[in-house]
GROMACS .gro file of C-alpha atoms in nm:
model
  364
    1UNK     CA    1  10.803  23.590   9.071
    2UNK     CA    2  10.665  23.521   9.420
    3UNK     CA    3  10.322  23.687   9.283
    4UNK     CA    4  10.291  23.467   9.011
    5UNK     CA    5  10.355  23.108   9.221
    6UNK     CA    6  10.077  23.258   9.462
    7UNK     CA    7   9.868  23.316   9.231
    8UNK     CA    8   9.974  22.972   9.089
    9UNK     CA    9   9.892  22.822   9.414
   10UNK     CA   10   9.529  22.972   9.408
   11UNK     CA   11   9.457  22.873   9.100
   12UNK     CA   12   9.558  22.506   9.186
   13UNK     CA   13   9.388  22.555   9.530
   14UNK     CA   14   9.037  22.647   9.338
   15UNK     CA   15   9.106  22.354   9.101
   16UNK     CA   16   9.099  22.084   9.408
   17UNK     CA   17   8.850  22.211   9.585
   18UNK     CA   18   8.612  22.269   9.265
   19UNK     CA   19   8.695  21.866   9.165
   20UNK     CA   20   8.544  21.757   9.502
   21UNK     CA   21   8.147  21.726   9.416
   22UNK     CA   22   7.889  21.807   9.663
   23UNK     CA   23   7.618  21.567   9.779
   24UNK     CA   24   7.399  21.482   9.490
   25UNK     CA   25   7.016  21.541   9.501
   26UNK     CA   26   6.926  21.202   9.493
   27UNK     CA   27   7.172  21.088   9.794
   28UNK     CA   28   7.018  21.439  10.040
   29UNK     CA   29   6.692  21.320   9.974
   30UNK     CA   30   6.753  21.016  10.076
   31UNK     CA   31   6.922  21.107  10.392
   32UNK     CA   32   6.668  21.303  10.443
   33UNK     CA   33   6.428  21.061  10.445
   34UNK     CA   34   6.593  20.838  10.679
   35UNK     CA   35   6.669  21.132  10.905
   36UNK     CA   36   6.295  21.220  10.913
   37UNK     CA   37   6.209  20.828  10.970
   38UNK     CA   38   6.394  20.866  11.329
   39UNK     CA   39   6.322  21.063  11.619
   40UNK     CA   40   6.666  21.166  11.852
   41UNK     CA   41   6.612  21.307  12.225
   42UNK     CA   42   6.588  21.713  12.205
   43UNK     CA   43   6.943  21.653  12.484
   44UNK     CA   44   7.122  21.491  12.172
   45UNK     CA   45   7.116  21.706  11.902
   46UNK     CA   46   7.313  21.510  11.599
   47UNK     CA   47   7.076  21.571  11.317
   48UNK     CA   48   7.138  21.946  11.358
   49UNK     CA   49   7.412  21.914  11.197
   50UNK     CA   50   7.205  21.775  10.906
   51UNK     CA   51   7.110  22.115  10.760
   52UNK     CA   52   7.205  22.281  10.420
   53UNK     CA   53   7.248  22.135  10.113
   54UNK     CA   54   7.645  21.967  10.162
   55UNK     CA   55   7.565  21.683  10.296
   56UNK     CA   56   7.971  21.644  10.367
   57UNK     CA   57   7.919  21.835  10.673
   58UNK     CA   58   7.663  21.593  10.817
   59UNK     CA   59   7.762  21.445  11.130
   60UNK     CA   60   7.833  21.091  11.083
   61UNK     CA   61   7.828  21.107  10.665
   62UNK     CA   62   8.145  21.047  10.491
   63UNK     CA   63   8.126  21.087  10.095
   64UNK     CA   64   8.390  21.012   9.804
   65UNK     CA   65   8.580  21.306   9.745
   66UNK     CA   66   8.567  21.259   9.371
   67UNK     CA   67   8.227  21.180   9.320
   68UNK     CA   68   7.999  21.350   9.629
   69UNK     CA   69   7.843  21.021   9.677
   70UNK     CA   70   7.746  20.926  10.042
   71UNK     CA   71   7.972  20.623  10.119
   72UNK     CA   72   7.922  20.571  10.510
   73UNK     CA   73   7.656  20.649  10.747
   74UNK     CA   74   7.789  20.593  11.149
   75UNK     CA   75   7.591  20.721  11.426
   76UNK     CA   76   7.710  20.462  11.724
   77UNK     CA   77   7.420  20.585  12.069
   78UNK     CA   78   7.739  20.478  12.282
   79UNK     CA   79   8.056  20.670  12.156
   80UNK     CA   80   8.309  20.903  12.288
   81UNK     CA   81   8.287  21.137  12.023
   82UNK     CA   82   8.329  21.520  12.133
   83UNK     CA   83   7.950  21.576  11.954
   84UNK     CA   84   7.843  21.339  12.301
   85UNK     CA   85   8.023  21.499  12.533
   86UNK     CA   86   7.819  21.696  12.846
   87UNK     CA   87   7.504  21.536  12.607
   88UNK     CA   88   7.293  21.238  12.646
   89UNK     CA   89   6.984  21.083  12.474
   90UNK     CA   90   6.902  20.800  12.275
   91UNK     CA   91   6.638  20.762  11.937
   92UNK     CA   92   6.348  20.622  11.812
   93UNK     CA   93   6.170  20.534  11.495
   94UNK     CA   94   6.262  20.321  11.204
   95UNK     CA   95   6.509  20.262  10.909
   96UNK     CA   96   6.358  20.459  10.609
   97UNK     CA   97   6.386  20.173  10.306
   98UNK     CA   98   6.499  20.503  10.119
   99UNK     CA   99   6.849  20.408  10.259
  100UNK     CA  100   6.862  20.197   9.976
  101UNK     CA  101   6.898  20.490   9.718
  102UNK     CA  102   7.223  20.557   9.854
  103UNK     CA  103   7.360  20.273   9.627
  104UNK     CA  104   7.745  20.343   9.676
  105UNK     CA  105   7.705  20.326  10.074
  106UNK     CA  106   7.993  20.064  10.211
  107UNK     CA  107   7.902  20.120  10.564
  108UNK     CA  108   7.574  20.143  10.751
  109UNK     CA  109   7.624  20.174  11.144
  110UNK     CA  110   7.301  20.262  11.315
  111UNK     CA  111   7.414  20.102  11.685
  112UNK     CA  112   7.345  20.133  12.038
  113UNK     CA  113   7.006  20.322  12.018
  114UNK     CA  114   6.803  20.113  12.242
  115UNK     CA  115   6.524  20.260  12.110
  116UNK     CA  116   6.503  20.199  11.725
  117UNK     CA  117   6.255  19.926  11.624
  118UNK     CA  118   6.111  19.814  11.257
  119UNK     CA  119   6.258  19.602  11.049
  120UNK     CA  120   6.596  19.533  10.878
  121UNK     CA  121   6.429  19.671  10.487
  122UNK     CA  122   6.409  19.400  10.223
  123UNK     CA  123   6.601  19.614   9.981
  124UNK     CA  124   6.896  19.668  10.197
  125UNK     CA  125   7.007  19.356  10.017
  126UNK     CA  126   7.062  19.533   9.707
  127UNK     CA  127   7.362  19.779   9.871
  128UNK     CA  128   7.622  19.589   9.677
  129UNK     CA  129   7.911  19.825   9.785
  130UNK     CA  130   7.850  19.749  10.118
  131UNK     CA  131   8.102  19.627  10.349
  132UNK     CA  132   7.962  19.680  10.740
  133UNK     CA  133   7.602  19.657  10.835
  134UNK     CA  134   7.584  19.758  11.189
  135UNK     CA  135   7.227  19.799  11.349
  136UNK     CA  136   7.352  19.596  11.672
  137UNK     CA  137   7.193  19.733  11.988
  138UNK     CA  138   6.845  19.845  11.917
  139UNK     CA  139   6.510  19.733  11.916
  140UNK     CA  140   6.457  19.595  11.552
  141UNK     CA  141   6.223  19.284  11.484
  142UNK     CA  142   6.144  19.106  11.178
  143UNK     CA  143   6.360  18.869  11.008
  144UNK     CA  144   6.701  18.889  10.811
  145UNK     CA  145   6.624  18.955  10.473
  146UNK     CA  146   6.600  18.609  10.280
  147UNK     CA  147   6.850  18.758  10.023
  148UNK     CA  148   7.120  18.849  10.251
  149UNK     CA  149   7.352  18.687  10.105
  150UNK     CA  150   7.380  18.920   9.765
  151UNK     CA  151   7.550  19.127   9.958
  152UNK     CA  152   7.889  19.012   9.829
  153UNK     CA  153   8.117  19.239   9.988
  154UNK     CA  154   8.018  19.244  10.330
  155UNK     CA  155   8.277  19.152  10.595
  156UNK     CA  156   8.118  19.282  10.942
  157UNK     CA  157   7.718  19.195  10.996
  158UNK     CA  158   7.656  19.301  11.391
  159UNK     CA  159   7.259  19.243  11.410
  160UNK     CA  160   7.329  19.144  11.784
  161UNK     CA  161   7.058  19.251  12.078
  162UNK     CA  162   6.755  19.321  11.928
  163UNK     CA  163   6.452  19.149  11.838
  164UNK     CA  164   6.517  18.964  11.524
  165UNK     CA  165   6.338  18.639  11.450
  166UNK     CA  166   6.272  18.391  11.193
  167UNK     CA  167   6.522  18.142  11.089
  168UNK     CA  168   6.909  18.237  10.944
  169UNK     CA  169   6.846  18.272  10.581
  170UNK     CA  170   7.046  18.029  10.326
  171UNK     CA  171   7.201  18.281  10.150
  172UNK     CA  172   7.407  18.369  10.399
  173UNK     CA  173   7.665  18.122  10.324
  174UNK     CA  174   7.730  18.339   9.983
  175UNK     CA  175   7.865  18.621  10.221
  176UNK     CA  176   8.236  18.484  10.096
  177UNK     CA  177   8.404  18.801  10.244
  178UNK     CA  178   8.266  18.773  10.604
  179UNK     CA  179   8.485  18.793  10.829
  180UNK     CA  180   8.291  18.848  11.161
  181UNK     CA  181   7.926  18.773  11.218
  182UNK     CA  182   7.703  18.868  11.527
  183UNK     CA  183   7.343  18.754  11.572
  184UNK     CA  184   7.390  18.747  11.966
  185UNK     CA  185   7.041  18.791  12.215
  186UNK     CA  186   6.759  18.799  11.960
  187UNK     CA  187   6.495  18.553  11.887
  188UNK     CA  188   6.585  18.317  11.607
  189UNK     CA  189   6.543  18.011  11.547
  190UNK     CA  190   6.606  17.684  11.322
  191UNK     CA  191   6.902  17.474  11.225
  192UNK     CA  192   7.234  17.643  11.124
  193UNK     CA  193   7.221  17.604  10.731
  194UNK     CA  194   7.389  17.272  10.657
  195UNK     CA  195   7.687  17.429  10.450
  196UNK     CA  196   7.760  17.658  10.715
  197UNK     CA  197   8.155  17.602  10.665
  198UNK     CA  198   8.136  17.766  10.302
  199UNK     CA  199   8.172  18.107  10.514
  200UNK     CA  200   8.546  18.049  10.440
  201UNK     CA  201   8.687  18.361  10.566
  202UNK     CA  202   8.446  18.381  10.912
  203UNK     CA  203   8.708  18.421  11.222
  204UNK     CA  204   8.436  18.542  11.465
  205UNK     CA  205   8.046  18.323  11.488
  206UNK     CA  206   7.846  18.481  11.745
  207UNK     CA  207   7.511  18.334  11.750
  208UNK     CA  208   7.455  18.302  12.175
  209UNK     CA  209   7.165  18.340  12.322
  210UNK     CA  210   6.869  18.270  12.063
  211UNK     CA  211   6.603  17.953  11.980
  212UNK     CA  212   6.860  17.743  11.714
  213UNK     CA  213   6.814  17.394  11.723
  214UNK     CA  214   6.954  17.125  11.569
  215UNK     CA  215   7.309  16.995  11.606
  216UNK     CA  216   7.666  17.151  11.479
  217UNK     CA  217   7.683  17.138  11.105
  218UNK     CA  218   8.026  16.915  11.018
  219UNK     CA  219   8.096  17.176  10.753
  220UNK     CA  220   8.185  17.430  11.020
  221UNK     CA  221   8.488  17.194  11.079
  222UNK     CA  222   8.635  17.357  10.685
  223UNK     CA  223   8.635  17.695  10.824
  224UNK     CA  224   8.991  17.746  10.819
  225UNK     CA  225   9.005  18.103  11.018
  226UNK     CA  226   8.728  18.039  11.265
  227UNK     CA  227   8.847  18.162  11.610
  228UNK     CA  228   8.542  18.251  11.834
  229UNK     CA  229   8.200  17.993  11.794
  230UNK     CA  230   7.941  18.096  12.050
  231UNK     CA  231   7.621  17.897  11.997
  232UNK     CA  232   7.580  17.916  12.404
  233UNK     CA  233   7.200  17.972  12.547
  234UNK     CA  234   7.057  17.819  12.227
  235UNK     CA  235   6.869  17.467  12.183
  236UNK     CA  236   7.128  17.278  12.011
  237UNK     CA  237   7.152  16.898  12.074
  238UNK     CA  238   7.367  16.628  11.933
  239UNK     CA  239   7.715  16.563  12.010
  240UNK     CA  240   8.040  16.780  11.943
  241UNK     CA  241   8.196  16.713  11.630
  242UNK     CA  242   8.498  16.512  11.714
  243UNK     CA  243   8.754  16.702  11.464
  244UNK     CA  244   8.640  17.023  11.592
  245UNK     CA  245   8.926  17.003  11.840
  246UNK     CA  246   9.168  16.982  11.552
  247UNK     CA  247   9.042  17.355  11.421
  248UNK     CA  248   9.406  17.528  11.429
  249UNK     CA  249   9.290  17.849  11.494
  250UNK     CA  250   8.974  17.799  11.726
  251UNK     CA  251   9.028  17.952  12.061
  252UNK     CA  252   8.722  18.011  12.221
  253UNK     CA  253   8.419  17.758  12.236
  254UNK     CA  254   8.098  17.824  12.380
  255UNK     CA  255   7.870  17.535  12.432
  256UNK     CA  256   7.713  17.629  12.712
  257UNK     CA  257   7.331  17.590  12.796
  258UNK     CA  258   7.227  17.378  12.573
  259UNK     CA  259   7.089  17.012  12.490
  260UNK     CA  260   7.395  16.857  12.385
  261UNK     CA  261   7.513  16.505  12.465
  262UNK     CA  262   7.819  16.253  12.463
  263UNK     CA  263   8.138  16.226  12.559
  264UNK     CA  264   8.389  16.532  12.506
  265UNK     CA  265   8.646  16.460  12.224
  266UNK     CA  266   8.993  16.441  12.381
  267UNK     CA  267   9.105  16.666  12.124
  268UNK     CA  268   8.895  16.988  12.243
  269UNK     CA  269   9.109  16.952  12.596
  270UNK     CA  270   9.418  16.863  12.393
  271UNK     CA  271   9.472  17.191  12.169
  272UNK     CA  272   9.725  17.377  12.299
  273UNK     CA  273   9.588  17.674  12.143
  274UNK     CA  274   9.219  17.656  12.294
  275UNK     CA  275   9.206  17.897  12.573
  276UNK     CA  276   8.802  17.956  12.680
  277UNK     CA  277   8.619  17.631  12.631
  278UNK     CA  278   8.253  17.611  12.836
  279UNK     CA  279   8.028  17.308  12.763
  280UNK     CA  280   7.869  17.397  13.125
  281UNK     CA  281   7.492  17.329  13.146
  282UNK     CA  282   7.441  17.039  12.894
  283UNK     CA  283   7.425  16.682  12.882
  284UNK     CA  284   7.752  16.547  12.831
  285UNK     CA  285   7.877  16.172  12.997
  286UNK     CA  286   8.157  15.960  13.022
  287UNK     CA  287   8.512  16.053  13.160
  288UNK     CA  288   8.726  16.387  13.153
  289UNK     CA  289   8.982  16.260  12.897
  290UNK     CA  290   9.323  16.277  13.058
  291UNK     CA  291   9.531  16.454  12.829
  292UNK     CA  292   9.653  16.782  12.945
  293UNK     CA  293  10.011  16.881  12.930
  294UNK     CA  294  10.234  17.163  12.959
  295UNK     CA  295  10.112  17.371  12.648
  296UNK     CA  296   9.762  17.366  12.767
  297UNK     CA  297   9.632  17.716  12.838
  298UNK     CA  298   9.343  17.748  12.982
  299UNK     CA  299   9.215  18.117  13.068
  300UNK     CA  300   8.889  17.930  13.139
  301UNK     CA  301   8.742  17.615  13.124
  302UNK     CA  302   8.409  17.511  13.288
  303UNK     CA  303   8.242  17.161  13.225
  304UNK     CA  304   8.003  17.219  13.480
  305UNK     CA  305   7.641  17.080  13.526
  306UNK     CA  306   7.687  16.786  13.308
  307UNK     CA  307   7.697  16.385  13.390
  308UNK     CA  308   8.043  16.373  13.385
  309UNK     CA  309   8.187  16.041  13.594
  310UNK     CA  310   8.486  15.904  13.690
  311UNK     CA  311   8.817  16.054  13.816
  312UNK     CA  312   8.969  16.465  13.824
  313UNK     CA  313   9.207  16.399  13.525
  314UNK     CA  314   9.590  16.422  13.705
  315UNK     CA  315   9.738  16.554  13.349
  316UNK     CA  316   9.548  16.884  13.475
  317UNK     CA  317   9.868  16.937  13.711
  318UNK     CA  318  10.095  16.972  13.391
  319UNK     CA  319   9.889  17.294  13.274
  320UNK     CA  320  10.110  17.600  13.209
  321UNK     CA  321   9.797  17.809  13.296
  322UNK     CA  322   9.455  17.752  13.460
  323UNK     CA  323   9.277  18.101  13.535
  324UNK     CA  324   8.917  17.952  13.629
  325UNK     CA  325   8.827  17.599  13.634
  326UNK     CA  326   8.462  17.476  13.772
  327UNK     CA  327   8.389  17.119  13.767
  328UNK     CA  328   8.083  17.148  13.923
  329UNK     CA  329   7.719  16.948  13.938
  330UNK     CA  330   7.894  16.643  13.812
  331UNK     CA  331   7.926  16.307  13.921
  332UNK     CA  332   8.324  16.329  13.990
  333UNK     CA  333   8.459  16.072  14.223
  334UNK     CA  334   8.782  16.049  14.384
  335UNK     CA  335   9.078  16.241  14.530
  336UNK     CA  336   9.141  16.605  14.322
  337UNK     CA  337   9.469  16.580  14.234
  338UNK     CA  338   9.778  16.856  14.388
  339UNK     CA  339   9.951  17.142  14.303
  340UNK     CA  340   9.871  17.401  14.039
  341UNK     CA  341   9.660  17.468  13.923
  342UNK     CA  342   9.439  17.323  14.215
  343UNK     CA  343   9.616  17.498  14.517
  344UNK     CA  344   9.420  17.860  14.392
  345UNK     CA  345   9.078  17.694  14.317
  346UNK     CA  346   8.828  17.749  14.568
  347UNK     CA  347   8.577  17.504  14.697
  348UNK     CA  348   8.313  17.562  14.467
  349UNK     CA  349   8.505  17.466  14.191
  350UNK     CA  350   8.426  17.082  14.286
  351UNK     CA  351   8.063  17.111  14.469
  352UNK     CA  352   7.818  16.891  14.408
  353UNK     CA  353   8.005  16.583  14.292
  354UNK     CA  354   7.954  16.205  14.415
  355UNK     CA  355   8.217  16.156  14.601
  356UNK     CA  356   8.539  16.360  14.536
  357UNK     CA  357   8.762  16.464  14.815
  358UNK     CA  358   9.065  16.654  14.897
  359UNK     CA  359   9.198  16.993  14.941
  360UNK     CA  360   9.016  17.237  14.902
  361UNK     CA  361   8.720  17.034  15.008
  362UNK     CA  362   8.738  16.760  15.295
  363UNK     CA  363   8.971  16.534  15.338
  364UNK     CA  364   8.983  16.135  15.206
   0.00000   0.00000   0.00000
């Protein structure tokens, strides 16, 4: 009896590992391909692994078990992965457009090379399985592929510090399932596309540190889930959108180092659940509106370098947290008000005002 179930149990054994297919021709030549299209350090040693015909053994390759198609490609230059340890290196060389054969691929992460240049290919667009495109941390120029936005079922774009240029393709606002978007430290420029807000399901924009121009589309006000918006170190001008305080779920704004002008909407400095807000480094006027209170929560807030006037607001003493405040490069007048959170802030907090006065700068 005990013969027969182990024999049983072989039998079934052979059956499940028979029903999970190798790599198909057509996906190891194209891994191949884009293997032979980059160049690692001879210290690094992942494509090594790339040898044989299963291409399930591959280091950084996941396939479906059922059908031996390649599903995910994730070779990250900065990860703690045993393969790196006692090894360093980085790699060079391009994306092979032969990627694009893998047509079941939900996940393409090709990040932290330094070293990888070329452009994003055209035909990457017509992945329509994929989920994460992740070439963040390279060298790669070019543009974003004007039909970006086929790619229906992507929720994670990281394109952040490389070269890119050209302007933020249209389509993009047909990426319904994004949920977090990084175009951080490249080169492009243009307007945000007017219907921004259609990105419904967007909790994370950042787009610092780039050429963009124009002013703050009012559609971004529908995004319902929008948490992080970093259009800091850009060329944006125009005013902030005066319901963009009233975002719910917005957190963290970054204005900063731009060309933007008027008079802060009381509302930004109202929600209790904003917690980093910098519009440092711009052109905004009028008054501080005065309407702190105790559900305010600032881990930072820094207006600096702007033509602020008029008096410190004294509703900033009802805070129930201010971790770093810098009023800077203003023209502040008057006597900064007492207690928290201005008994930690340091001097430099209030430099370079008209006229204000008070601990911790001289007294009135």
């Amino acid at each position: 009896m005990a013969s027969s179930l182990s024999f049983l149990t072989l039998l079934l054994l052979f059956a499940v590992i028979s029903a999970v297919k190798s790599c198909p021709p057509s996906d190891l030549a194209a891994l191949t391909a884009f293997k032979t299209a980059l160049t690692e350090s001879s210290s690094l040693g992942i494509f090594k692994t790339w040898s044989g015909n299963d291409c399930r053994s591959f280091y950084g390759v996941a396939c479906d078990p059922t059908t031996g198609r390649v599903t995910d490609i994730s070779l990250r230059g900065e990860s703690e992965d045993p393969i790196f340890q006692n090894r360093s290196g980085y790699m060079t060389g391009k994306l092979s457009p032969e990627i694009c054969k893998l047509d079941s691929l939900s996940t393409l992460a090709v990040a932290d090379w330094k070293a990888i240049s070329g452009e994003i290919p055209p035909c990457i667009t017509s992945l329509s399985s994929l989920r994460i495109l992740d070439l963040t941390g390279n060298q790669i120029s070019g543009s974003i592929p004007a039909d970006i936005g086929n790619l229906r079922q992507l929720t994670v774009m990281n394109l952040g510090d490389n070269a890119i240029s050209g302007e933020i393709p249209a389509s993009i606002v047909n990426l319904a399932a994004l949920k977090h978007l990084d175009l951080s430290n490249n080169r492009i420029a243009g307007e945000l596309p007017c219907d921004f807000g259609k990105l419904g399901m967007l909790s994370r924009a950042l787009l610092n540190r780039n050429q963009l121009s124009g002013s703050i589309p009012e559609s971004v006000l529908n995004m319902k889930r929008l948490a992080d918006l970093d259009l800091s170190s850009n060329r944006i001008t125009g005013s902030i959108p005066v319901k963009l305080g009233k975002m719910r779920v917005l957190s963290t704004v970054k204005l900063d180092g731009n060309s933007m002008s008027g008079q802060i909407p009381p509302t930004l400095l109202s929600n209790s659940g904003m917690g980093i807000l910098n519009l440092s480094r711009n052109g905004f006027s009028g008054t501080i509106p005065d309407v702190f209170w105790v559900k305010s929560y600032f881990m930072s807030l820094d207006l600096s370098y702007n033509n602020l006037t008029g008096q410190i607001p004294g509703s900033l003493s009802a805070t129930k947290f201010m971790g770093h405040l810098d009023l800077s490069h203003n023209h502040l007048c008057g006597t900064i008000p007492i207690g928290s959170p201005f008994d930690h802030l340091d001097p430099a907090s209030f430099s370079y005002n008209d006229c204000l006065c008070g601990n911790p700068l001289k007294a009135c």
